[in-house]
Every structure is written in C-alpha cells, then in structure tokens.
mmCIF file of C-alpha atoms and ligand atoms in Angstrom:
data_model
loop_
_atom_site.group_PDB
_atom_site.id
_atom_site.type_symbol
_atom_site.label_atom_id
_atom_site.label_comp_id
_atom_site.label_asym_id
_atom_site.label_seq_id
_atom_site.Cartn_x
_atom_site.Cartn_y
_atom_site.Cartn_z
ATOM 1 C CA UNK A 1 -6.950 43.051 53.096
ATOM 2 C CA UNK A 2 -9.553 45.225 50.971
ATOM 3 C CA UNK A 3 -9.300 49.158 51.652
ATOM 4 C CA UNK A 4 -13.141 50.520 51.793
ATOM 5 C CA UNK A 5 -14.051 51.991 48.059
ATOM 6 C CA UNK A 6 -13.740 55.791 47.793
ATOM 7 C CA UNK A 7 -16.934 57.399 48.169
ATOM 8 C CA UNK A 8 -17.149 60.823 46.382
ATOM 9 C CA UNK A 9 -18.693 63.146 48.688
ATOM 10 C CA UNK A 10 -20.415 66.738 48.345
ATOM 11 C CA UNK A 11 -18.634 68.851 46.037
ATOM 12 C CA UNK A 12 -19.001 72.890 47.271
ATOM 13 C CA UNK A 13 -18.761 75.598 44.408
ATOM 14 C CA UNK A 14 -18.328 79.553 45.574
ATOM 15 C CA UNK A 15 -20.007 81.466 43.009
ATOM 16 C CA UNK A 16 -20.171 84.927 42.718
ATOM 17 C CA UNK A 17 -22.510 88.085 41.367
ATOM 18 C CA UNK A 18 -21.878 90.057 38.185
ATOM 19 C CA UNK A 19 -22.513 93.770 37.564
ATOM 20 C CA UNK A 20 -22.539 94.885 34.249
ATOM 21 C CA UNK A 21 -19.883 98.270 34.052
ATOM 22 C CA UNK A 22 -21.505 98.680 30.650
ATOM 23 C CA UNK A 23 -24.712 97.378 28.871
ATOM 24 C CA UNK A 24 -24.874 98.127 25.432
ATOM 25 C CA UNK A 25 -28.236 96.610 24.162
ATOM 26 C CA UNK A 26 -28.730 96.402 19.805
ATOM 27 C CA UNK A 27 -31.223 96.123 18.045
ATOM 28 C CA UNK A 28 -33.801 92.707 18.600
ATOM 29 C CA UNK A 29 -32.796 89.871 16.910
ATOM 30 C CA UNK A 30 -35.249 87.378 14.549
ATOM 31 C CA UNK A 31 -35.080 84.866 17.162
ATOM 32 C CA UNK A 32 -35.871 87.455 19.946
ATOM 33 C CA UNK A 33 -32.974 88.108 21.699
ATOM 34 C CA UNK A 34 -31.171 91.502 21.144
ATOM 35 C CA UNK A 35 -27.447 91.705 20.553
ATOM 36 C CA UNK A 36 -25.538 92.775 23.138
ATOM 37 C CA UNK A 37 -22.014 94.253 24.094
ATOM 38 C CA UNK A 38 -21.451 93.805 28.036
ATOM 39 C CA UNK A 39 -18.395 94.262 30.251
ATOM 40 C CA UNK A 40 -19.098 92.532 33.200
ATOM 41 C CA UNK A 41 -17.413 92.138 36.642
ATOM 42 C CA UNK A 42 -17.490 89.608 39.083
ATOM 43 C CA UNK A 43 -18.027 90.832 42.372
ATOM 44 C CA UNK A 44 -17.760 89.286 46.337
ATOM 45 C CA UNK A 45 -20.892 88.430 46.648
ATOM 46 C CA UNK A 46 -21.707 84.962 46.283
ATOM 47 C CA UNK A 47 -23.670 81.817 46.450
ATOM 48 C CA UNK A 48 -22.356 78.592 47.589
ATOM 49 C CA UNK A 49 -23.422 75.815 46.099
ATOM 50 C CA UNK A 50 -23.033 71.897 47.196
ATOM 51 C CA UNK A 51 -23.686 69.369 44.739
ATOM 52 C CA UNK A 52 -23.916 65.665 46.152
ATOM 53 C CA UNK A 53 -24.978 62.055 45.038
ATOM 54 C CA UNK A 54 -28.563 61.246 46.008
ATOM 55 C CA UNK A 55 -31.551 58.778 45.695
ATOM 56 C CA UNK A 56 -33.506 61.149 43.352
ATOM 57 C CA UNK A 57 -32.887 64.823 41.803
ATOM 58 C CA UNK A 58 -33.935 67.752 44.216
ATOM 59 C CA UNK A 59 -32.614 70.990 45.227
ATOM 60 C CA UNK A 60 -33.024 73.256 48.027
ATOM 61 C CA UNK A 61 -31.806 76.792 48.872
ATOM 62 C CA UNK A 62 -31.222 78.603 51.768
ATOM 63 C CA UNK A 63 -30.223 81.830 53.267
ATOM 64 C CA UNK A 64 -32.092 85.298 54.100
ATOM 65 C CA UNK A 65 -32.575 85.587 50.578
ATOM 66 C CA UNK A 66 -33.723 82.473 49.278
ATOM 67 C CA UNK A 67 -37.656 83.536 48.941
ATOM 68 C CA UNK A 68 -38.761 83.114 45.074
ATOM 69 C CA UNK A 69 -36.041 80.384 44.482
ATOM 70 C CA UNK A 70 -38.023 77.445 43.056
ATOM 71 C CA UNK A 71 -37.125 74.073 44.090
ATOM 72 C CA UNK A 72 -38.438 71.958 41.433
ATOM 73 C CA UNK A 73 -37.222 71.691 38.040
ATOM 74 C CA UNK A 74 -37.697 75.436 36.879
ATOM 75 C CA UNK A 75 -34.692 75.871 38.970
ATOM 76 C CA UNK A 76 -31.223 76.658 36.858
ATOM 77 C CA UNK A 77 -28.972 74.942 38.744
ATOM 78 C CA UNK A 78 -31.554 71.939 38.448
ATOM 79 C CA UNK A 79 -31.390 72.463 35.048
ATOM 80 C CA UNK A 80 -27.715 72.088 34.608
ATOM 81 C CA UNK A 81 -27.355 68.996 36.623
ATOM 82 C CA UNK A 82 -29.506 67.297 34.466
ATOM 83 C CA UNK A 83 -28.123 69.060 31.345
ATOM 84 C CA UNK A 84 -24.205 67.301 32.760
ATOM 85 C CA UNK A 85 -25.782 64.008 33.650
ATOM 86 C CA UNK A 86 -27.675 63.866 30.441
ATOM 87 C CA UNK A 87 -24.393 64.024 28.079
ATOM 88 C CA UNK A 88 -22.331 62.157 30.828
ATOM 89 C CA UNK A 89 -24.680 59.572 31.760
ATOM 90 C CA UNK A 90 -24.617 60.637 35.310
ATOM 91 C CA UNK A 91 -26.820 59.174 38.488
ATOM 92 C CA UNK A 92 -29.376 61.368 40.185
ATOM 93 C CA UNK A 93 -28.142 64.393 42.423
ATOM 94 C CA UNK A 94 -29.003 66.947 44.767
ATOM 95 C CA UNK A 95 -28.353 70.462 44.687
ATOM 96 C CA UNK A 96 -28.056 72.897 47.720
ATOM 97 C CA UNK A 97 -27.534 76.366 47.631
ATOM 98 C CA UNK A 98 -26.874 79.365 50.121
ATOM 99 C CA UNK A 99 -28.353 82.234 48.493
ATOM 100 C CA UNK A 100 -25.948 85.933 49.068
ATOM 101 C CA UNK A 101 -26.800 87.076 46.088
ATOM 102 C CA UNK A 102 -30.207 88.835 45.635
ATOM 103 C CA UNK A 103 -32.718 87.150 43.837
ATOM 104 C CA UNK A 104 -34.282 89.026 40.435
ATOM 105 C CA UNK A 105 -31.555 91.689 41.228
ATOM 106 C CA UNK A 106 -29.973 91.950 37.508
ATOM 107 C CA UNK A 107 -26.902 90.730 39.424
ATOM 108 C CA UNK A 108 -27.147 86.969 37.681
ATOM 109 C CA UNK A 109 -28.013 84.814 40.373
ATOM 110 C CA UNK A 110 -29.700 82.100 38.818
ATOM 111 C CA UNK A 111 -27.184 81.881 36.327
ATOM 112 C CA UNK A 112 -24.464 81.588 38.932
ATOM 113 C CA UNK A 113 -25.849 79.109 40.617
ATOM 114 C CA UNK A 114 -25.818 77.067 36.954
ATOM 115 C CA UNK A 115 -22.039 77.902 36.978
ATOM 116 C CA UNK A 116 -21.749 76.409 40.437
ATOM 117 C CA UNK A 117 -23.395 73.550 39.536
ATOM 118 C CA UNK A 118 -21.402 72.621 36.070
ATOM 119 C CA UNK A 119 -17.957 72.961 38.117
ATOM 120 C CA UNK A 120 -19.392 71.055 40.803
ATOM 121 C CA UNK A 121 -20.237 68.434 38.736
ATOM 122 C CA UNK A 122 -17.149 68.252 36.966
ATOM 123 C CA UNK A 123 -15.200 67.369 40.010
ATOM 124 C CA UNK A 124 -17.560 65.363 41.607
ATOM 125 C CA UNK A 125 -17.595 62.456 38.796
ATOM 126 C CA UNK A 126 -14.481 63.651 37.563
ATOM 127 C CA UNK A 127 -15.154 64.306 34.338
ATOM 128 C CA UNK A 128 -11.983 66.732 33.544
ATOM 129 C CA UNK A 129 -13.888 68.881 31.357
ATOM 130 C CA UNK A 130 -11.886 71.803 29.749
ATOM 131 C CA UNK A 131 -13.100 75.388 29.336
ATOM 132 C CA UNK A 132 -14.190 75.299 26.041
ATOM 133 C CA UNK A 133 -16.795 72.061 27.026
ATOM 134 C CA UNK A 134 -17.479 73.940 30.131
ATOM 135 C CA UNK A 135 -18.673 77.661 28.319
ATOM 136 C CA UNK A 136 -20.467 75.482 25.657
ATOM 137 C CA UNK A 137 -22.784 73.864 28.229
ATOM 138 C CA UNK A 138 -23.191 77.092 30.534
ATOM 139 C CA UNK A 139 -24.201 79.421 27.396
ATOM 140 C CA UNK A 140 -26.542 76.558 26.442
ATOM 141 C CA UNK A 141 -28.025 77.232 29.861
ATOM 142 C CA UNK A 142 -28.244 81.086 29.734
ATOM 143 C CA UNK A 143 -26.150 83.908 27.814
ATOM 144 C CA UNK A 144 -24.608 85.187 31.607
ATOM 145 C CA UNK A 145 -23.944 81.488 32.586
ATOM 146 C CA UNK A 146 -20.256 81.540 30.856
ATOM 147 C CA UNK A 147 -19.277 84.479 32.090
ATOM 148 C CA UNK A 148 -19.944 83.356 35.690
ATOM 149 C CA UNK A 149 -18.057 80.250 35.169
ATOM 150 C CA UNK A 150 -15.039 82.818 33.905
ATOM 151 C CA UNK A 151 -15.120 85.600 36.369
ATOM 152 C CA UNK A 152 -13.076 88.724 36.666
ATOM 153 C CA UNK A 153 -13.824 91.441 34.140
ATOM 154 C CA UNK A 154 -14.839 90.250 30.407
ATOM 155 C CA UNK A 155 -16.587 90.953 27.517
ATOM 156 C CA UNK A 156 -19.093 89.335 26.411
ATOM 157 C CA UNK A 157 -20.925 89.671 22.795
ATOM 158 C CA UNK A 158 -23.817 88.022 20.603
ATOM 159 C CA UNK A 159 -26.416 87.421 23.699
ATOM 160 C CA UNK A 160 -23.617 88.403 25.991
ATOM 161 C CA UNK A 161 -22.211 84.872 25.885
ATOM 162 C CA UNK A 162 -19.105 84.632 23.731
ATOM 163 C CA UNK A 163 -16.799 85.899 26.440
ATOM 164 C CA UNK A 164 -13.110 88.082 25.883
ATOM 165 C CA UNK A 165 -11.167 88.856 29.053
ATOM 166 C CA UNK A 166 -10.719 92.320 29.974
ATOM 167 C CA UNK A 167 -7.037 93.884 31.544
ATOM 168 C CA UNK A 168 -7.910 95.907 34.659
ATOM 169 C CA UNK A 169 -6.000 96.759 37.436
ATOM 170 C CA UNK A 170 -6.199 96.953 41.196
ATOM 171 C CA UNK A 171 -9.831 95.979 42.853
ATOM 172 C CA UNK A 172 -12.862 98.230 42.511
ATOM 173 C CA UNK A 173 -15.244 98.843 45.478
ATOM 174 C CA UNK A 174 -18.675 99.216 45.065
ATOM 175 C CA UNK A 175 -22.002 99.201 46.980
ATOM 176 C CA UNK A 176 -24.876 97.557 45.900
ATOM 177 C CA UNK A 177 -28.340 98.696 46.570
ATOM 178 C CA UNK A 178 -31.142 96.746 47.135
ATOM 179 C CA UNK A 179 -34.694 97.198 46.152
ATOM 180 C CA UNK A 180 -37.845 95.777 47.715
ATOM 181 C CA UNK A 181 -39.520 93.192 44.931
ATOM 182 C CA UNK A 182 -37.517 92.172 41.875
ATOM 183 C CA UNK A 183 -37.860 92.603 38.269
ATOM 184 C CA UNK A 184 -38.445 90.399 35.231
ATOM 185 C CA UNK A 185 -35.865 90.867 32.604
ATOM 186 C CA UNK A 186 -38.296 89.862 29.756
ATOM 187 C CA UNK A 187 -40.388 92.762 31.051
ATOM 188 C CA UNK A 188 -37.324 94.958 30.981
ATOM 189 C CA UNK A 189 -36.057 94.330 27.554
ATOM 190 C CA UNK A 190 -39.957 94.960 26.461
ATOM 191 C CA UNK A 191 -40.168 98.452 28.176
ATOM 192 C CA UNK A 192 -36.639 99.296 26.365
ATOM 193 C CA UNK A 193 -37.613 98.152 22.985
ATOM 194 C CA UNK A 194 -40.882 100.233 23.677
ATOM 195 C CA UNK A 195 -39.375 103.242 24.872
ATOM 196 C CA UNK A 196 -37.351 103.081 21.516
ATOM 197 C CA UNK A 197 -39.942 102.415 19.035
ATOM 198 C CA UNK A 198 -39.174 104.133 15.975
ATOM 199 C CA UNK A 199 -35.366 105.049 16.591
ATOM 200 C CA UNK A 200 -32.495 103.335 14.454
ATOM 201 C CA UNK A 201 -30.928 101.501 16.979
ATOM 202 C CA UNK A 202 -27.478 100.334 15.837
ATOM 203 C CA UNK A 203 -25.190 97.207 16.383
ATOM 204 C CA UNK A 204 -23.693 97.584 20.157
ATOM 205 C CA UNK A 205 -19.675 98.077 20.431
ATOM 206 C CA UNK A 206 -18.059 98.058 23.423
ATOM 207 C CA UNK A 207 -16.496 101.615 24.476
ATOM 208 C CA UNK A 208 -12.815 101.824 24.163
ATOM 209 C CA UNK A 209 -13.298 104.705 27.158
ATOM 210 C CA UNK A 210 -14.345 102.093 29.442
ATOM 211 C CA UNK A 211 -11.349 99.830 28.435
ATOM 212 C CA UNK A 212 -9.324 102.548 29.295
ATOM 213 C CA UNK A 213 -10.725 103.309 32.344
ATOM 214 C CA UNK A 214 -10.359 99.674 33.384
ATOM 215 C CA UNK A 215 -6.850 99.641 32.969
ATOM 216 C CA UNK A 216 -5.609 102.526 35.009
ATOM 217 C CA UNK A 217 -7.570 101.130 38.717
ATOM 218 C CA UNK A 218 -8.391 104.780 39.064
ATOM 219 C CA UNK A 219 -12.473 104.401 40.056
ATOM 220 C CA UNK A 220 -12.820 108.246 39.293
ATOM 221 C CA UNK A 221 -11.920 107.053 35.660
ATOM 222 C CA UNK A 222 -14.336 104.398 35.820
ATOM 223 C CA UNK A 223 -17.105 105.882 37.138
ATOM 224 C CA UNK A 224 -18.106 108.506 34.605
ATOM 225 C CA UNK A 225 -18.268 105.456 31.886
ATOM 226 C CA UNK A 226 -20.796 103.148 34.000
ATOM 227 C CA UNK A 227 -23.373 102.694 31.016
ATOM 228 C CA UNK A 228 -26.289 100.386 31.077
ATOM 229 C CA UNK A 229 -28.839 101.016 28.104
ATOM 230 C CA UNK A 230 -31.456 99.151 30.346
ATOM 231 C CA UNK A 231 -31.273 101.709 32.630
ATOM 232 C CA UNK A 232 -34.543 103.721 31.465
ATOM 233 C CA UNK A 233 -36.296 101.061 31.078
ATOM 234 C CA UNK A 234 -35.653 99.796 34.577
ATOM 235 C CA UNK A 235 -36.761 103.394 35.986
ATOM 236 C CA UNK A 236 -39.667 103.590 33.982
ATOM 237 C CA UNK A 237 -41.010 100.128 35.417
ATOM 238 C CA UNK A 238 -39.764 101.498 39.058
ATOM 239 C CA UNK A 239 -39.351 105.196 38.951
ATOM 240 C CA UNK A 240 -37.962 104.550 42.539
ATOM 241 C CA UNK A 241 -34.846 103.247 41.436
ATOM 242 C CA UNK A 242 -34.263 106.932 40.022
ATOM 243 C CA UNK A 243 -34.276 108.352 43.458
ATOM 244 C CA UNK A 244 -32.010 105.591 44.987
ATOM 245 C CA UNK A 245 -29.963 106.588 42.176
ATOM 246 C CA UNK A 246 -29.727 110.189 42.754
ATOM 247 C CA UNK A 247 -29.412 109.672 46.678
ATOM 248 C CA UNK A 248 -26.704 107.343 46.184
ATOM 249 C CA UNK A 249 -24.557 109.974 44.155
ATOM 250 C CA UNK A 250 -25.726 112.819 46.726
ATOM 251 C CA UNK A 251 -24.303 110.443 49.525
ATOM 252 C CA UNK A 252 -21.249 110.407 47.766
ATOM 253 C CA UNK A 253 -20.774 108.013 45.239
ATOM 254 C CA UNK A 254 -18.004 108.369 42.548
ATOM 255 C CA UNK A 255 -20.956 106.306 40.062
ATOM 256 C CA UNK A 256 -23.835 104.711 40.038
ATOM 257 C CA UNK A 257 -25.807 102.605 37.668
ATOM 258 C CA UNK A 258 -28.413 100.082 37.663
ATOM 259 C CA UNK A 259 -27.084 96.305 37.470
ATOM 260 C CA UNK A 260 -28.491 94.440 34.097
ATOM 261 C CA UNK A 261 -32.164 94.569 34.062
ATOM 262 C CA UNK A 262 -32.531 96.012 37.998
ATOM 263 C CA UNK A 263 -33.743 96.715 40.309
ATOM 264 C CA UNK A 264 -30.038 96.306 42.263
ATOM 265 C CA UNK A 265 -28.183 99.692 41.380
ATOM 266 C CA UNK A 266 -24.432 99.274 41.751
ATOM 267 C CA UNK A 267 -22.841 102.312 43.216
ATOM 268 C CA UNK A 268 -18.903 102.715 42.678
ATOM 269 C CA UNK A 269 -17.260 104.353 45.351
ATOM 270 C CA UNK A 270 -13.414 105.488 46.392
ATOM 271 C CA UNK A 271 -12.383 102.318 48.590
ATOM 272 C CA UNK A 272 -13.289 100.925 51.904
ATOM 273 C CA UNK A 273 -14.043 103.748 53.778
ATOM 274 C CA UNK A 274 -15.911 105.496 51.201
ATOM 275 C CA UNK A 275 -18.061 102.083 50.655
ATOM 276 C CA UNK A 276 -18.646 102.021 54.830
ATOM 277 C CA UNK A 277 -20.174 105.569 54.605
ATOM 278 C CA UNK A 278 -22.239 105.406 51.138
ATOM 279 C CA UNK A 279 -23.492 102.016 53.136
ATOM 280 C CA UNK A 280 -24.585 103.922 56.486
ATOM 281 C CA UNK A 281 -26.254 107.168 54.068
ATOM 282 C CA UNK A 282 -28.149 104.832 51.960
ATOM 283 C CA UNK A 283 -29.657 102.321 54.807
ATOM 284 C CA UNK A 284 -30.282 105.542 56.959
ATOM 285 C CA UNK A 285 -32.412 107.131 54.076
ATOM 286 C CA UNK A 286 -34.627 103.891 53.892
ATOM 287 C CA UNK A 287 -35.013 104.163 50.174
ATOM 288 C CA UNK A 288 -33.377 100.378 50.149
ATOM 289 C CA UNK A 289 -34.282 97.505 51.466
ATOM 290 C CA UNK A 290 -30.818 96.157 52.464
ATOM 291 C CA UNK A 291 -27.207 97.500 51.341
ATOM 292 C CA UNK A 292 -24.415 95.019 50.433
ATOM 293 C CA UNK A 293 -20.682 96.168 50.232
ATOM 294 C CA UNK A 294 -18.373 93.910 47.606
ATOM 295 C CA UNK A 295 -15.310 94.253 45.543
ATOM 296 C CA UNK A 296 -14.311 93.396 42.184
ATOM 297 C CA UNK A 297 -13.050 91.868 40.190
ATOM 298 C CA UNK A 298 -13.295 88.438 41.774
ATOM 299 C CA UNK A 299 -12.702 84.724 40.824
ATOM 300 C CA UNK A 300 -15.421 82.919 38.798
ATOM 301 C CA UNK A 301 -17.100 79.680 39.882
ATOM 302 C CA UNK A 302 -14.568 77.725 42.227
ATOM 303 C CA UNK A 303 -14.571 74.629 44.138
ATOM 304 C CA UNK A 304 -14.475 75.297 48.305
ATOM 305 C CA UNK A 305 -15.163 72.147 49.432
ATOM 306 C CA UNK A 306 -14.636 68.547 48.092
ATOM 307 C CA UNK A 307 -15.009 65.384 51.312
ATOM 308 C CA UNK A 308 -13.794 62.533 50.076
ATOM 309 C CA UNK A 309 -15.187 59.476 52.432
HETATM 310 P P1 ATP B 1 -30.152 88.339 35.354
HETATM 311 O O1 ATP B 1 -29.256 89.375 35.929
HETATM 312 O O2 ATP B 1 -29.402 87.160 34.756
HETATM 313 O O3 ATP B 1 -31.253 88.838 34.511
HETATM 314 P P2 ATP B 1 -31.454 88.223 37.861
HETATM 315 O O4 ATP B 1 -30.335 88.394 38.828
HETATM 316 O O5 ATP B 1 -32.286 89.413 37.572
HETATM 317 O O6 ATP B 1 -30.886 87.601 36.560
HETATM 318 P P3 ATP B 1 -32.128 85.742 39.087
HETATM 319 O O7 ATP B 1 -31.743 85.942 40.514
HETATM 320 O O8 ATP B 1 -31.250 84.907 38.252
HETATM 321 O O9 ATP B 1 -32.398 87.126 38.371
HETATM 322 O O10 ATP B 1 -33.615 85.172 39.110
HETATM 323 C C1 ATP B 1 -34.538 85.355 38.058
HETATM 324 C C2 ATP B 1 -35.642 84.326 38.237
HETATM 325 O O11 ATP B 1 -35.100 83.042 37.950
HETATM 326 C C3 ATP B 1 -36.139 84.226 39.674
HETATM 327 O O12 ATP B 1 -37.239 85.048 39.875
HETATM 328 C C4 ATP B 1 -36.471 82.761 39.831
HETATM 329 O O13 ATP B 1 -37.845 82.538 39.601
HETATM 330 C C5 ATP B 1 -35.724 82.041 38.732
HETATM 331 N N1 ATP B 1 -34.668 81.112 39.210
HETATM 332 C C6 ATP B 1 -34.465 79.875 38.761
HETATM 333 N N2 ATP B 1 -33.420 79.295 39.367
HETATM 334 C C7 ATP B 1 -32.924 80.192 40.217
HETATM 335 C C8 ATP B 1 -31.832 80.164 41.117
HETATM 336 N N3 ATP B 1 -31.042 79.097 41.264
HETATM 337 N N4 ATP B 1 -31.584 81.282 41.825
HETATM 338 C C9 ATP B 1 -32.369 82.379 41.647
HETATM 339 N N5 ATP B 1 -33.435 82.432 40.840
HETATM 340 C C10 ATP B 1 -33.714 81.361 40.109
#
C-alpha cells in the first residue's frame, strides 16, 4: 500500500510592529543613508502573514487597514519571496497578509511583513535556515527587516540593521496614536537633514540612560528618555502631530514620542488602566484617526499556523 505524499500546506507567520524608544540619526552617509543608533521594541500589534504554494507569484492583503498596500511586485513581502526562492531555487508562491499594523505609520510594517515572509518560507520548504542566513537576507531587504525577524528590545546600528539585544524587564504599555494620511520616510529624513543644514552633526551612540531605564521595568524611568531625532522633522511636515503630542501628555501620558519617521506617535503610559483611559481622552478629542493599545516587548516573527495535508 502507498501512503498519499505529504503536501506542504500554508505556512502562517505573526509579525509584529516596532517603535523606536530612541532614534538617534548621524550624519548622511556617501551612499545616502545616514547612520543610525536605534533601540527598538516590538510591540502587540501585528500582521499575519500566510505564505502558500501557488500556480504563479501574487499577494494580497487584507484588513481595515490594508488601503495603499500594493499587490504587485513593489510589495516587500513580494520581494522577499522571490529574494528566498531565488537563492533556494524555490517554485512560485503566494503571499497573504492581514494588515494590524498601520500602513506608512513609522511603525515598520512593510518590513514586517518581509520578516513574515522569510520565516514563512523557511518552514514551508524546509530549508532550516539559521539566524545568521536569516538577518543577512532580511537586512538585504530593508535596515528594520532584521530586527523584526528578532523582536523584543534591540539595538540596532549602521542603517539600523546590525542588531544587539537589549536586557529589559517586565512589559511596557503604550498607546499608539494614529494619524489620518501617512508619511514618506525619504521625505522625512530630507526635512531633518534640512532643518540641520549647517550644524556638525556627530556619529549617533546609543544613551546609556535609556539602557538603564530599560532595565529597571519602571515606565516613569523610561519615559523621560523616549528620543527620536526625526521627531522635528515629522512635525514640521505635519505640525498636527505636535498637538496630538501635547494632548496625549495632557491626557496623561507618562511619554510620548513620534514612532520612526511618523506620523504614529507612541504614547507610554502606567499599565492597563492608564492605557484604557489615555485611549478614551485621545479618541474623544478627535485629533486621531483611530487609537491602538499594545504592549512590549513582544516576540519577533513566529510561525502560527503550519497544515500539513
Ligand atoms: P518604516 O517605519 O519602516 O519607515 P512605515 O511603517 O512608515 O515604515 P510601511 O507601512 O512599511 O511604512 O509602508 C511604507 C510604504 O511601503 C507604503 O506606503 C507602501 O507603499 C509600501 N509597501 C510595500 N510593501 C508593503 C507592505 N507589505 N505593507 C505595507 N506597505 C508596503
């Protein structure tokens, strides 16, 4: 008797966002990217992603927030499927992904979903890659792709890419702001370099405060060292985000501070509670256009879901 062959189905990948608790950005590099020091956090808010065998490549995305998601090959995750299959001589597949995490936020969505898809991808043709293969293909895809992949608090250096964990302890809360329209990092980094025309900016190193901070789980420690040299930059494009800011920390936040290049502001707050009532004040002053609650840190890009047929 012949058993049927085993069929690998749809792997599922849980990916989550990343807010940057600090954002030091040096001077611009000769090949155009500016050196960075960033201690990021993965937070509990996340896109799934399910990567299965098909006739030809595609991907699709859906959720509330999948509007301005291509779904041809500009997409990431497309990207990375191909990038896998190219150096593993893999067959045509198709992405899906459920989109929680806003889109042109500064919270790293596209890059998570390039995460998702390299783990996925691993276990569905089995290719037991091991970290080191895995954070050389995701910062080939994007300088906040490894970091995703890693999750819970790093550092990251260069373009934010070479990645060293960071000790914290206890979970953070925080609420996360939404604005209406996104905006382009490119445009972001422009406005800071031209906002700082002129002014000897030196080589970015990561605050030993913050470290500090991280380590004791107190969030009143944390807060006051929430840094993100974008930040300006960001409110001079949107001089919006400066009132959300400001409302945020008259609502009661312990910190707030805008996430990467914006327009998402992450606010830190006490716990629960505190989170639940910062939530309420901000959506009642309909400065935002939605409110999201999530903790940190959390897990980096991990497999939900794996049928086997
Ligand atoms: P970062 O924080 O890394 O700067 P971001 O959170 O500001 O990124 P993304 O959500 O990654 O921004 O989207 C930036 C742009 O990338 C989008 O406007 C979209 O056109 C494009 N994009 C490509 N693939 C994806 C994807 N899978 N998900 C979201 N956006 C994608």
């Amino acid at each position: 008797m012949t058993s049927a062959p085993i069929v690998p189905g749809p792997v599922t990948v849980r990916v989550p966002a990343k807010v940057n608790l600090e954002l030091l950005v040096g001077p611009r590099r000769d090949d155009g990217y500016h050196s960075l020091s960033s201690v990021y956090q993965a937070l509990s808010l996340y896109d799934d992603v399910t990567v299965g065998e098909a006739d030809e490549w595609g991907v699709s995305v859906s959720g509330t927030l999948a509007e301005g998601v291509p779904t041809d090959d500009d997409n990431i995750a497309l990207r990375a499927a191909r990038l896998v299959a190219d150096r593993y001589d893999g067959e045509p597949v198709h992405v899906s992904i459920r989109k929680g995490i806003p889109v042109a936020g500064g919270m790293a969505g596209g890059s998570a979903d390039a995460a998702a898809t390299l783990v996925a991808l691993d276990h569905l043709w089995d290719l037991g890659l091991d970290r080191e293969e895995l954070e050389e293909m995701a910062a080939e895809l994007g300088s906040d792709v490894p970091f995703l992949v890693a999750g819970g608090t790093a550092m990251g250096s260069g373009r934010g890419e070479m990645l060293a964990p960071v000790l914290t302890r206890g979970t953070f809360h925080w609420v996360l702001a939404l604005a209406e329209g996104g905006l382009s990092t490119p445009a972001v980094y422009a406005e800071c370099d031209r906002l700082r025309e002129g002014t000897d900016v030196p080589e970015p190193v990561a605050t030993p405060a913050l470290m500090a901070a991280l380590r004791t789980g107190d969030p009143h420690e944390l807060a006051p060292q929430l840094v993100n040299d974008l930040q300006d930059a960001a409110i001079s494009l949107r001089p919006d985000l400066g009132e959300v800011l400001s409302d945020g920390m008259e609502f009661g936040a312990l910190g707030g501070v805008v996430s990467g290049s914006g327009p998402t502001i992450a606010f830190l707050v006490e716990g629960t509670e505190a989170g639940i009532d910062l939530a309420v004040a901000l959506t009642a002053s309909g400065a935002v256009r939605d409110v999201r609650r999530a903790s940190g840190p959390v897990h980096g890009a991990h497999v939900i879901h794996h049928r086997v047929d």
